[in-house]
JSON list of C-alpha atoms in Angstrom, two decimals:
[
{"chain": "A", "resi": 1, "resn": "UNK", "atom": "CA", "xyz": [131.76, 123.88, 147.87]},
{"chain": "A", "resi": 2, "resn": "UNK", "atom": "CA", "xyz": [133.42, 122.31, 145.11]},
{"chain": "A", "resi": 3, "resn": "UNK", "atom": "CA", "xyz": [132.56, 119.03, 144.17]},
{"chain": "A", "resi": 4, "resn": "UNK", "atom": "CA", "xyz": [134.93, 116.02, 142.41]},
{"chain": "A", "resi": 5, "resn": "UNK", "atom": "CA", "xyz": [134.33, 114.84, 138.71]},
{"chain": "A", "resi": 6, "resn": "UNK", "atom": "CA", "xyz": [133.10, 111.46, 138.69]},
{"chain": "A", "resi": 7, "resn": "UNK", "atom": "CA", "xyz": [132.80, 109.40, 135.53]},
{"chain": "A", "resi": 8, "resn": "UNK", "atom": "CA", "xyz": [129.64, 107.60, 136.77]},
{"chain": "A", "resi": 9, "resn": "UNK", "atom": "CA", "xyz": [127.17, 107.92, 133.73]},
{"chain": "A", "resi": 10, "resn": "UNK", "atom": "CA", "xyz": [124.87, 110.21, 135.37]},
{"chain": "A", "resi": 11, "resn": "UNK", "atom": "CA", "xyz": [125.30, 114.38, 136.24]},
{"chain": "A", "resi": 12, "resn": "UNK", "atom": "CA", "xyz": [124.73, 115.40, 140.03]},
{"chain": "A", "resi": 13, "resn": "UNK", "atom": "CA", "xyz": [121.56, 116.24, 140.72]},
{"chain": "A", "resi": 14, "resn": "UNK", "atom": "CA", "xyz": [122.16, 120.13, 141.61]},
{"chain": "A", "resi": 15, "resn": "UNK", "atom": "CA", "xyz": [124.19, 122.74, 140.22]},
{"chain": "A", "resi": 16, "resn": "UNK", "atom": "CA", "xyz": [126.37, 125.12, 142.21]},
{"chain": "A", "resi": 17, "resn": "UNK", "atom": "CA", "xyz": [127.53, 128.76, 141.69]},
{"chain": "A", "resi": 18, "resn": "UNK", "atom": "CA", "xyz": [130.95, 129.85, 142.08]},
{"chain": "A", "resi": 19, "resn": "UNK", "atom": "CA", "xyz": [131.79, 131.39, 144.95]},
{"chain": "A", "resi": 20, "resn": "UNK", "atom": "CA", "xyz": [128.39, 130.37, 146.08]},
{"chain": "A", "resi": 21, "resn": "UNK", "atom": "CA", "xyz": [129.40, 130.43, 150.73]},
{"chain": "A", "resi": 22, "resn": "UNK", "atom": "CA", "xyz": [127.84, 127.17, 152.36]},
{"chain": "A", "resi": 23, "resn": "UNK", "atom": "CA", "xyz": [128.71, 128.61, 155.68]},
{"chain": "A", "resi": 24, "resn": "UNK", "atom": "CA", "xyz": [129.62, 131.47, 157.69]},
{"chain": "A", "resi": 25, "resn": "UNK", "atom": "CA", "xyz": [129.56, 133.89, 160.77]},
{"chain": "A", "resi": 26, "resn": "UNK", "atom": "CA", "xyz": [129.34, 137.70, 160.43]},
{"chain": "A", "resi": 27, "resn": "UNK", "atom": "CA", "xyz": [130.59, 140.46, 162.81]},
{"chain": "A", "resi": 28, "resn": "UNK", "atom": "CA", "xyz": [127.15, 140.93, 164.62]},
{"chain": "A", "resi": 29, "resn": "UNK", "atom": "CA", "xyz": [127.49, 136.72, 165.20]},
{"chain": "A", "resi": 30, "resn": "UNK", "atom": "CA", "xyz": [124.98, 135.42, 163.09]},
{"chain": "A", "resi": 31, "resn": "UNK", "atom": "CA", "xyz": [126.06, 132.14, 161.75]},
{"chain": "A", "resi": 32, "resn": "UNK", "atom": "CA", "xyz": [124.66, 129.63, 158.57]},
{"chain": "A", "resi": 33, "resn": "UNK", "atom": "CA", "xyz": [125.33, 126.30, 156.89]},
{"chain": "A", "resi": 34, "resn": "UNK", "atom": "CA", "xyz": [123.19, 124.51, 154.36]},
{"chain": "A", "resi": 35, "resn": "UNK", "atom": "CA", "xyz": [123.14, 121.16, 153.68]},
{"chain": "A", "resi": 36, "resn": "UNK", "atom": "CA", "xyz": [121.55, 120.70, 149.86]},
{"chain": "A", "resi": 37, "resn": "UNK", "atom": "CA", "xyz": [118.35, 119.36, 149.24]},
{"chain": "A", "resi": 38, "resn": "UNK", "atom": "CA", "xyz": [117.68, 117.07, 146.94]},
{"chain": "A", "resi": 39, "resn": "UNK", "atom": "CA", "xyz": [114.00, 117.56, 145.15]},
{"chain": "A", "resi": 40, "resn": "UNK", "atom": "CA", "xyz": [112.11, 116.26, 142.42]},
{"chain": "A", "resi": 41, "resn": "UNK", "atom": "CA", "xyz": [112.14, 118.03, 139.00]},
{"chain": "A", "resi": 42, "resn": "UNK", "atom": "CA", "xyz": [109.47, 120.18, 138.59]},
{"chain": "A", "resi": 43, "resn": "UNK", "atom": "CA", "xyz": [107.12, 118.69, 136.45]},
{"chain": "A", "resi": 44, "resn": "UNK", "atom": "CA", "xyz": [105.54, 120.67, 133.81]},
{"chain": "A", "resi": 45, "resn": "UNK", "atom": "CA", "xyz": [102.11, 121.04, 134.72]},
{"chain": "A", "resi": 46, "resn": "UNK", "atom": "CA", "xyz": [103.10, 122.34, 138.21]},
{"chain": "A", "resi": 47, "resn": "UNK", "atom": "CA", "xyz": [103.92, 126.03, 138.71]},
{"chain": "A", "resi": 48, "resn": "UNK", "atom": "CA", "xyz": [107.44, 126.86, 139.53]},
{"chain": "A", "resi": 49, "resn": "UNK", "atom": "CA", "xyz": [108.89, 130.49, 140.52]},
{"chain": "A", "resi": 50, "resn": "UNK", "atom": "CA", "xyz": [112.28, 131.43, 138.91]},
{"chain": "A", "resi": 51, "resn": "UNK", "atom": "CA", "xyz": [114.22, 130.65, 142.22]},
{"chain": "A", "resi": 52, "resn": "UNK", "atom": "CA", "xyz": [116.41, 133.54, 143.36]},
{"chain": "A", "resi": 53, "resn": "UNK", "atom": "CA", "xyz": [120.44, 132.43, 143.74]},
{"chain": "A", "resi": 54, "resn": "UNK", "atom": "CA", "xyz": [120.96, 131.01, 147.37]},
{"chain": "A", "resi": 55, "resn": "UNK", "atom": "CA", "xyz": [124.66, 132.51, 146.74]},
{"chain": "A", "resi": 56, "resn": "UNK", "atom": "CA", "xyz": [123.34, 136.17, 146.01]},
{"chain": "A", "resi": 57, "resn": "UNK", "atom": "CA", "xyz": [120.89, 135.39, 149.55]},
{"chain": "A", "resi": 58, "resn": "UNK", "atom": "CA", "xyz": [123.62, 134.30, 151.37]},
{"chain": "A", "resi": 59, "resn": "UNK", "atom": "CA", "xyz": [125.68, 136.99, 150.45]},
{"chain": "A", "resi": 60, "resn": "UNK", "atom": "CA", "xyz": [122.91, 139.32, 151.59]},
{"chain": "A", "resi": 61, "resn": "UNK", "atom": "CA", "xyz": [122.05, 137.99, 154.83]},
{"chain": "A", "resi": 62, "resn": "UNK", "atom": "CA", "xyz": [125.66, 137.92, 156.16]},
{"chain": "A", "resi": 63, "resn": "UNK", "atom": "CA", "xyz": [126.35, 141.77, 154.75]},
{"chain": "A", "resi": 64, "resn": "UNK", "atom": "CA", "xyz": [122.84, 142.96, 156.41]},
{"chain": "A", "resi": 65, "resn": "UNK", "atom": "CA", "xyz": [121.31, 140.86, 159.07]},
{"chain": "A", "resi": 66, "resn": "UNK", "atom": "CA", "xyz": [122.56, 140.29, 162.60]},
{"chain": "A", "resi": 67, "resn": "UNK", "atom": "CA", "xyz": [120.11, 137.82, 164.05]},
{"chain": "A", "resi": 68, "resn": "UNK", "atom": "CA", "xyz": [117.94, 134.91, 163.20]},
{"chain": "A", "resi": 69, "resn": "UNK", "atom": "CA", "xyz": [114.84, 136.57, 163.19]},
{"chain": "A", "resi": 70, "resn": "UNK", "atom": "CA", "xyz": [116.16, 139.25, 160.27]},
{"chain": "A", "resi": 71, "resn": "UNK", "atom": "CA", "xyz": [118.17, 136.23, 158.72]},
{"chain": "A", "resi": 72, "resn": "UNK", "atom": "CA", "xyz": [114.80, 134.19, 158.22]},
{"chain": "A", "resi": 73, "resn": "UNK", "atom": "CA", "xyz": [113.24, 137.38, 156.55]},
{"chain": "A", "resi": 74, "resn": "UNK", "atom": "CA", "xyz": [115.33, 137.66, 153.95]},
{"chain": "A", "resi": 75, "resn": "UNK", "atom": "CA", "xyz": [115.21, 133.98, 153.04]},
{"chain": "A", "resi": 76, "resn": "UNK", "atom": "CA", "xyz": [111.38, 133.58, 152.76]},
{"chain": "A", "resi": 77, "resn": "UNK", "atom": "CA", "xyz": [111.47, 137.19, 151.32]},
{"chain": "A", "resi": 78, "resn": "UNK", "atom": "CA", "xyz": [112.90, 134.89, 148.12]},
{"chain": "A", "resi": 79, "resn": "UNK", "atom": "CA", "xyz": [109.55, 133.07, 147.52]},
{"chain": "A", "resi": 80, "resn": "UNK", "atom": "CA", "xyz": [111.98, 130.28, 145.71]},
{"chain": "A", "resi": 81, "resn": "UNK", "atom": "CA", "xyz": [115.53, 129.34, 145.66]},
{"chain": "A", "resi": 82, "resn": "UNK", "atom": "CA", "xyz": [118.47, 127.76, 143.80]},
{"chain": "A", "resi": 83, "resn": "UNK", "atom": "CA", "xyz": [119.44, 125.40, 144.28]},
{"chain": "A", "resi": 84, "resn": "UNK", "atom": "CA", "xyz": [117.49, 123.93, 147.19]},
{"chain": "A", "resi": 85, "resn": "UNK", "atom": "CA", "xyz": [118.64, 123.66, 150.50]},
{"chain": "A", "resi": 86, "resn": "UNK", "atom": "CA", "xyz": [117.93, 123.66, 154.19]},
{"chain": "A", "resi": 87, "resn": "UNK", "atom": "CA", "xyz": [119.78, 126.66, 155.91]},
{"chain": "A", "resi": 88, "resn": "UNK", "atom": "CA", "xyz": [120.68, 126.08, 159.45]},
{"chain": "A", "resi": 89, "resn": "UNK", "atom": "CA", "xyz": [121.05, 129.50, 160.97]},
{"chain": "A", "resi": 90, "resn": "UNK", "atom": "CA", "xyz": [121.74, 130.68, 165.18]},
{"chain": "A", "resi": 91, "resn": "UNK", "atom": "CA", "xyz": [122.79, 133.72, 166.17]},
{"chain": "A", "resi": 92, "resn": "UNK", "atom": "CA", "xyz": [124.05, 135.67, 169.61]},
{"chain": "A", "resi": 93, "resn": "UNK", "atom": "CA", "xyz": [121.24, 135.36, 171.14]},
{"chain": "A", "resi": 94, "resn": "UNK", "atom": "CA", "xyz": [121.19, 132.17, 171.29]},
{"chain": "A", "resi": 95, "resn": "UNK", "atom": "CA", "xyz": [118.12, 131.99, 168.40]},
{"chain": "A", "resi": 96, "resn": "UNK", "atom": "CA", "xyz": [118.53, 128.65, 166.37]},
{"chain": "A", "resi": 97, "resn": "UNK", "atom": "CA", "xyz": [116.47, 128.13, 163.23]},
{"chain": "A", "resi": 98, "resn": "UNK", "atom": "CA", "xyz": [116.03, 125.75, 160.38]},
{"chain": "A", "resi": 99, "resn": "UNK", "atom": "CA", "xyz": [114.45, 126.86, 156.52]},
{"chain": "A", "resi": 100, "resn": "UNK", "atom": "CA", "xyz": [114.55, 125.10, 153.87]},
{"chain": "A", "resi": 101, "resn": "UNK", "atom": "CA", "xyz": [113.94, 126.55, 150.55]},
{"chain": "A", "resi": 102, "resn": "UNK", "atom": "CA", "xyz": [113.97, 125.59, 147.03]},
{"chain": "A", "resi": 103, "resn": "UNK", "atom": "CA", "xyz": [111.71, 125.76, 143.48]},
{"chain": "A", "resi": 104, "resn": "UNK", "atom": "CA", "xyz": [108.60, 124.84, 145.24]},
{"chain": "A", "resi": 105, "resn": "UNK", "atom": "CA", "xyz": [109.14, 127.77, 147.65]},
{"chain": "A", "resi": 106, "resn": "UNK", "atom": "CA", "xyz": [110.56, 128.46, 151.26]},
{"chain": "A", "resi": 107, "resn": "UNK", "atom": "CA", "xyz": [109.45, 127.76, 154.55]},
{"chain": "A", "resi": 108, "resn": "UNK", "atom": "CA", "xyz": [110.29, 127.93, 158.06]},
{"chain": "A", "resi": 109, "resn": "UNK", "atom": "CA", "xyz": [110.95, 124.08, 159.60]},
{"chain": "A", "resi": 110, "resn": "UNK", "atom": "CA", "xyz": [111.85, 124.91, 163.01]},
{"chain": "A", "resi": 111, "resn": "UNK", "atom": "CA", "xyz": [113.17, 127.81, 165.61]},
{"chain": "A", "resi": 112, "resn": "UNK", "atom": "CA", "xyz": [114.00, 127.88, 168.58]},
{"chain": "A", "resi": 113, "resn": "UNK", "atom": "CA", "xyz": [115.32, 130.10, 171.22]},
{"chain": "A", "resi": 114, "resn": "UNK", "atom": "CA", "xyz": [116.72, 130.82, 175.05]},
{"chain": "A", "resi": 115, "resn": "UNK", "atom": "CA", "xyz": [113.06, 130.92, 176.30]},
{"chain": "A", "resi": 116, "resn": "UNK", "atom": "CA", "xyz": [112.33, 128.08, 173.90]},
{"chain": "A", "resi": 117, "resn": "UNK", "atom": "CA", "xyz": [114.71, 125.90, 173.51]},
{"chain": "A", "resi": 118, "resn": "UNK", "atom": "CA", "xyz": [115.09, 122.89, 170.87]},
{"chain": "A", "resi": 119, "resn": "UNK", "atom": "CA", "xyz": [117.67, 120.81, 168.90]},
{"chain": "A", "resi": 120, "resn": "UNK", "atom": "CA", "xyz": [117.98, 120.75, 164.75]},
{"chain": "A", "resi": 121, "resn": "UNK", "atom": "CA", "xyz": [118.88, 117.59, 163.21]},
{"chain": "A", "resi": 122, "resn": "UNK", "atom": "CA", "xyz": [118.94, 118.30, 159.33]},
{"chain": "A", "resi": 123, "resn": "UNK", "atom": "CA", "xyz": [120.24, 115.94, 156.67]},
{"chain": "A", "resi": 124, "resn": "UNK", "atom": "CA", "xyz": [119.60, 116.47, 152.73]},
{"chain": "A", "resi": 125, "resn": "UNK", "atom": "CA", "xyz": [116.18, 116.73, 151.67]},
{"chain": "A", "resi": 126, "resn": "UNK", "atom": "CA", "xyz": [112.92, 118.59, 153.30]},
{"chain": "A", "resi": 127, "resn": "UNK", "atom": "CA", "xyz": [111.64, 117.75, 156.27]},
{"chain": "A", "resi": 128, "resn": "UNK", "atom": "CA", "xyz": [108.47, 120.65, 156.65]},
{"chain": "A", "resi": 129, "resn": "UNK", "atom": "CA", "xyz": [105.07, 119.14, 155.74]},
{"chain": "A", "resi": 130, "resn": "UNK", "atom": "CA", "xyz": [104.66, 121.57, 152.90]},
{"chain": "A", "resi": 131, "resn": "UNK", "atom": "CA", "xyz": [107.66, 120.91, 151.25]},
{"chain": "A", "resi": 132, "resn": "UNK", "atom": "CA", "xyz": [108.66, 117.12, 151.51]},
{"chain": "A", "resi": 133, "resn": "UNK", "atom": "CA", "xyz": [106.49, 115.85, 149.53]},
{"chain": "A", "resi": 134, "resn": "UNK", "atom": "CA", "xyz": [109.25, 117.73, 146.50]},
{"chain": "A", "resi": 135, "resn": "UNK", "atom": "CA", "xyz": [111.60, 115.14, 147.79]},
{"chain": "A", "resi": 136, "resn": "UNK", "atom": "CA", "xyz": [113.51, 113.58, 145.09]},
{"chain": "A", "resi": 137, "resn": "UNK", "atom": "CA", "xyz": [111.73, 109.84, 145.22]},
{"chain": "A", "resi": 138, "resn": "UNK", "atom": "CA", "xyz": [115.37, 108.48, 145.88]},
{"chain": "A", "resi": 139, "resn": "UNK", "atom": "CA", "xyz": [115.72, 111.14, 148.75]},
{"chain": "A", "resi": 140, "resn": "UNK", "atom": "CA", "xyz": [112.91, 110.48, 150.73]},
{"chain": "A", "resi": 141, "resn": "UNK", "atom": "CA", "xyz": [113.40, 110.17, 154.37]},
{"chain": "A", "resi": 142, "resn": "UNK", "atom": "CA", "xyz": [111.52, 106.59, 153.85]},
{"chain": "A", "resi": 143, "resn": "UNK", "atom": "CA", "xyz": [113.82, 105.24, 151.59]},
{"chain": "A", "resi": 144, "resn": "UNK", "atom": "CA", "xyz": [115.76, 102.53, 153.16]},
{"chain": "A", "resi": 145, "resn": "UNK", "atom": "CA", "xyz": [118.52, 102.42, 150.42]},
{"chain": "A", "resi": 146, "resn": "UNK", "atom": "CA", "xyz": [119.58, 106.09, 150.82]},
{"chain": "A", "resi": 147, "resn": "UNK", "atom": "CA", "xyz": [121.08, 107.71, 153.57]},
{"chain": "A", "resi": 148, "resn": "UNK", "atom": "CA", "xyz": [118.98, 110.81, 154.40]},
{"chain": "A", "resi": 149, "resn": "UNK", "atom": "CA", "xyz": [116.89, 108.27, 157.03]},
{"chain": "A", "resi": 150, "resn": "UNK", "atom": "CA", "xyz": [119.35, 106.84, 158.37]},
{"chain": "A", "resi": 151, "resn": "UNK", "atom": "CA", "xyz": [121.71, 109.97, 159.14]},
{"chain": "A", "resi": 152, "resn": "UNK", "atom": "CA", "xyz": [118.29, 111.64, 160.79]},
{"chain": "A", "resi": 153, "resn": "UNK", "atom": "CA", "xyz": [117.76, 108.46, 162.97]},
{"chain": "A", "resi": 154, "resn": "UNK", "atom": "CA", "xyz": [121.38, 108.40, 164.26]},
{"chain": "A", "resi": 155, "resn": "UNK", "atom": "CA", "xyz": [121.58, 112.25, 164.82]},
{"chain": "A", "resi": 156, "resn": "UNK", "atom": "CA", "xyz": [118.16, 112.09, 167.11]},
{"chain": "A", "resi": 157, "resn": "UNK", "atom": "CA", "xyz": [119.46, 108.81, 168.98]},
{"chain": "A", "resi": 158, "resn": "UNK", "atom": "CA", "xyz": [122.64, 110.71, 169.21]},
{"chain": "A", "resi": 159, "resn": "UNK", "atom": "CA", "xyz": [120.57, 114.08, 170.49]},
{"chain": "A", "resi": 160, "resn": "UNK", "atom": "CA", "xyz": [118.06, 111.90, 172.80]},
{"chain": "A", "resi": 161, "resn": "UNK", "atom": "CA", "xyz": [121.39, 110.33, 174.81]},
{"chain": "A", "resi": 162, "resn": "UNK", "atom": "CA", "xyz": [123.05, 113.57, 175.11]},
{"chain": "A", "resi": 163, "resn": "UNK", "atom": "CA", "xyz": [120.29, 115.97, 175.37]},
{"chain": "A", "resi": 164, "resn": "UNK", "atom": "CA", "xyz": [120.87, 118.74, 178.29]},
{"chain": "A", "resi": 165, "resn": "UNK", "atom": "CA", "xyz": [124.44, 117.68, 178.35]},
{"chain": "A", "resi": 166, "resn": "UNK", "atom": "CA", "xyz": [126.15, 118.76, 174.84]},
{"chain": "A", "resi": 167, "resn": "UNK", "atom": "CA", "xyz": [129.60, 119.99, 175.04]},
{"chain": "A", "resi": 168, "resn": "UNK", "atom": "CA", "xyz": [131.93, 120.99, 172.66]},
{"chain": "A", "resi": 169, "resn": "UNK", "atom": "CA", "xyz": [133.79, 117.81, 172.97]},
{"chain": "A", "resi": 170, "resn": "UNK", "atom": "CA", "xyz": [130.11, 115.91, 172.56]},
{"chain": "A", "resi": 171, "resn": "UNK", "atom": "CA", "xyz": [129.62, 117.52, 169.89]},
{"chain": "A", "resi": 172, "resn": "UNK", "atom": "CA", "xyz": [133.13, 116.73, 168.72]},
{"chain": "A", "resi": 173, "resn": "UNK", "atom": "CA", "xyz": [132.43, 113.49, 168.93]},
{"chain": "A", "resi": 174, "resn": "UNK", "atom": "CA", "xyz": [129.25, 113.45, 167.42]},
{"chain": "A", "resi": 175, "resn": "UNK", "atom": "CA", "xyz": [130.94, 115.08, 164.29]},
{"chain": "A", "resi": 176, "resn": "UNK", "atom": "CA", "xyz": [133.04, 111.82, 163.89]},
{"chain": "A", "resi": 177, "resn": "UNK", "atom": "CA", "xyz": [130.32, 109.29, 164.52]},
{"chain": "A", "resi": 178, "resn": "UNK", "atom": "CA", "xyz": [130.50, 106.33, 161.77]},
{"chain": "A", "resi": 179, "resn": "UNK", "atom": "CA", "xyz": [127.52, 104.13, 163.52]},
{"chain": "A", "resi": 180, "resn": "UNK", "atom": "CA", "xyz": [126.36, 103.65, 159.52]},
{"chain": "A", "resi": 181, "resn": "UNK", "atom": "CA", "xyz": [129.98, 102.91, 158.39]},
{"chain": "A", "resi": 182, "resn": "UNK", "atom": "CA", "xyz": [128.68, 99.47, 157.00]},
{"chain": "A", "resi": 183, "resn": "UNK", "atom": "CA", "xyz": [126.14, 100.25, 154.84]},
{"chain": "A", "resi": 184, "resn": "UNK", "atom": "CA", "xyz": [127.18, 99.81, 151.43]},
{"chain": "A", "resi": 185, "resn": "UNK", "atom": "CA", "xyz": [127.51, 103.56, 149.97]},
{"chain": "A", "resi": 186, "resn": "UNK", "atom": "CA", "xyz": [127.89, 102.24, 146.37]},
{"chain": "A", "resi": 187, "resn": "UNK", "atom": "CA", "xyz": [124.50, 101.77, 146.20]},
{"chain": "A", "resi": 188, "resn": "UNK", "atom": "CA", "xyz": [123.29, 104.87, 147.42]},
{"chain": "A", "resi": 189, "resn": "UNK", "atom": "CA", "xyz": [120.38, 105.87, 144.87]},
{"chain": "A", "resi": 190, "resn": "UNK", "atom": "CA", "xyz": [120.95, 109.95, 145.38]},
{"chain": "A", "resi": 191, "resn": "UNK", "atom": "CA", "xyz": [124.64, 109.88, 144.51]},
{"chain": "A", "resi": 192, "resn": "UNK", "atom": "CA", "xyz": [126.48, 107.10, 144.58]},
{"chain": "A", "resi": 193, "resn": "UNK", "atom": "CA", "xyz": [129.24, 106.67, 147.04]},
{"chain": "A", "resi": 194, "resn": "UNK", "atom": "CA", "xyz": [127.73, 109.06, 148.85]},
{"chain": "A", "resi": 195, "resn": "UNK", "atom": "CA", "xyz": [128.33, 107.87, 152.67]},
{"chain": "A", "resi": 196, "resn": "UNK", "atom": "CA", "xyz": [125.98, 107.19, 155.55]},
{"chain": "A", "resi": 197, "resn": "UNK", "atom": "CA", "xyz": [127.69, 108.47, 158.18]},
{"chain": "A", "resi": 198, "resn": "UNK", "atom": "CA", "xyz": [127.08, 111.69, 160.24]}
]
């Protein structure tokens, strides 16, 4: 990930290692992406682990794990991560999964398999009871300026017309819808300019 310098008064809110892999498949076929996760700053009074480096985790679940199942072990193993993020992993057996982790800790939002089978939809902030409430205020999924909602609302209406029916090319085209391509991403409160698009 590499981000561009923007001269905008304000630093991002996250930080990201070098080197630090946002996605990737390993030899046994288990696959990951993240999508960051923008939380509040921990206040003082609340207690906060020292969150392990997602990089050094990622690192460590594509060198040693080979399925979902071990995949999600090693991230709640972590207890807290940095910087947050929800990891979106599946593997060859056709296990799908969806953690998010971050200061406030790590949990398991959703998995799903062959004899159970679901759909993710994640955007950039916690969805999981225990952990959205750490939401940045500006990243909540019921703030209407940002685009977190509106991304999740599209990708399920998207989901709900395709579901049992999602091809590659659906898929495809789901990559490259711009049904938010109005909205005015200047005034995005997370980070400005910061599109509403899937």
């Amino acid at each position: 990930m590499c981000y561009v310098e923007q001269n905008l008064g304000i630093p991002p809110p996250f930080k990201i290692e070098k080197g630090q892999p946002s996605r990737g498949i390993n030899e046994a076929g288990l696959a990951f992406t993240c999508a960051l996760a923008i939380e509040e700053v921990p206040k003082e009074d609340k207690k906060v682990l020292k969150g392990q480096s997602l990089a050094n985790l990622s690192h460590r679940m594509m060198n040693s794990c080979s399925s979902v199942d071990e995949a999600i072990d090693v991230l709640l193993s972590a207890e807290s991560v940095a910087p947050p993020s929800t990891v979106l992993l599946a593997d060859a057996n056709g296990d799908i999964a969806q953690v998010e982790v971050g200061s406030f800790g790590c949990r398991l939002y959703k998995k799903y398999s062959k004899n159970n089978p679901g759909v993710i939809v994640a955007v950039n902030c916690y969805q999981s009871a225990e952990l959205c409430c750490h939401n940045l205020a500006e990243a909540k999924l019921d703030n209407p300026s940002n685009n977190n909602g509106k991304r999740l609302k599209r990708g399920w209406e998207i989901v709900n017309r395709f579901r049992g029916n999602i091809t590659v090319q659906v898929i495809a085209s789901i990559l490259s819808d711009h049904q938010n391509a109005d909205k005015d991403c200047s005034k995005n409160p997370v980070i400005p300019y910061w599109g509403y698009s899937i």
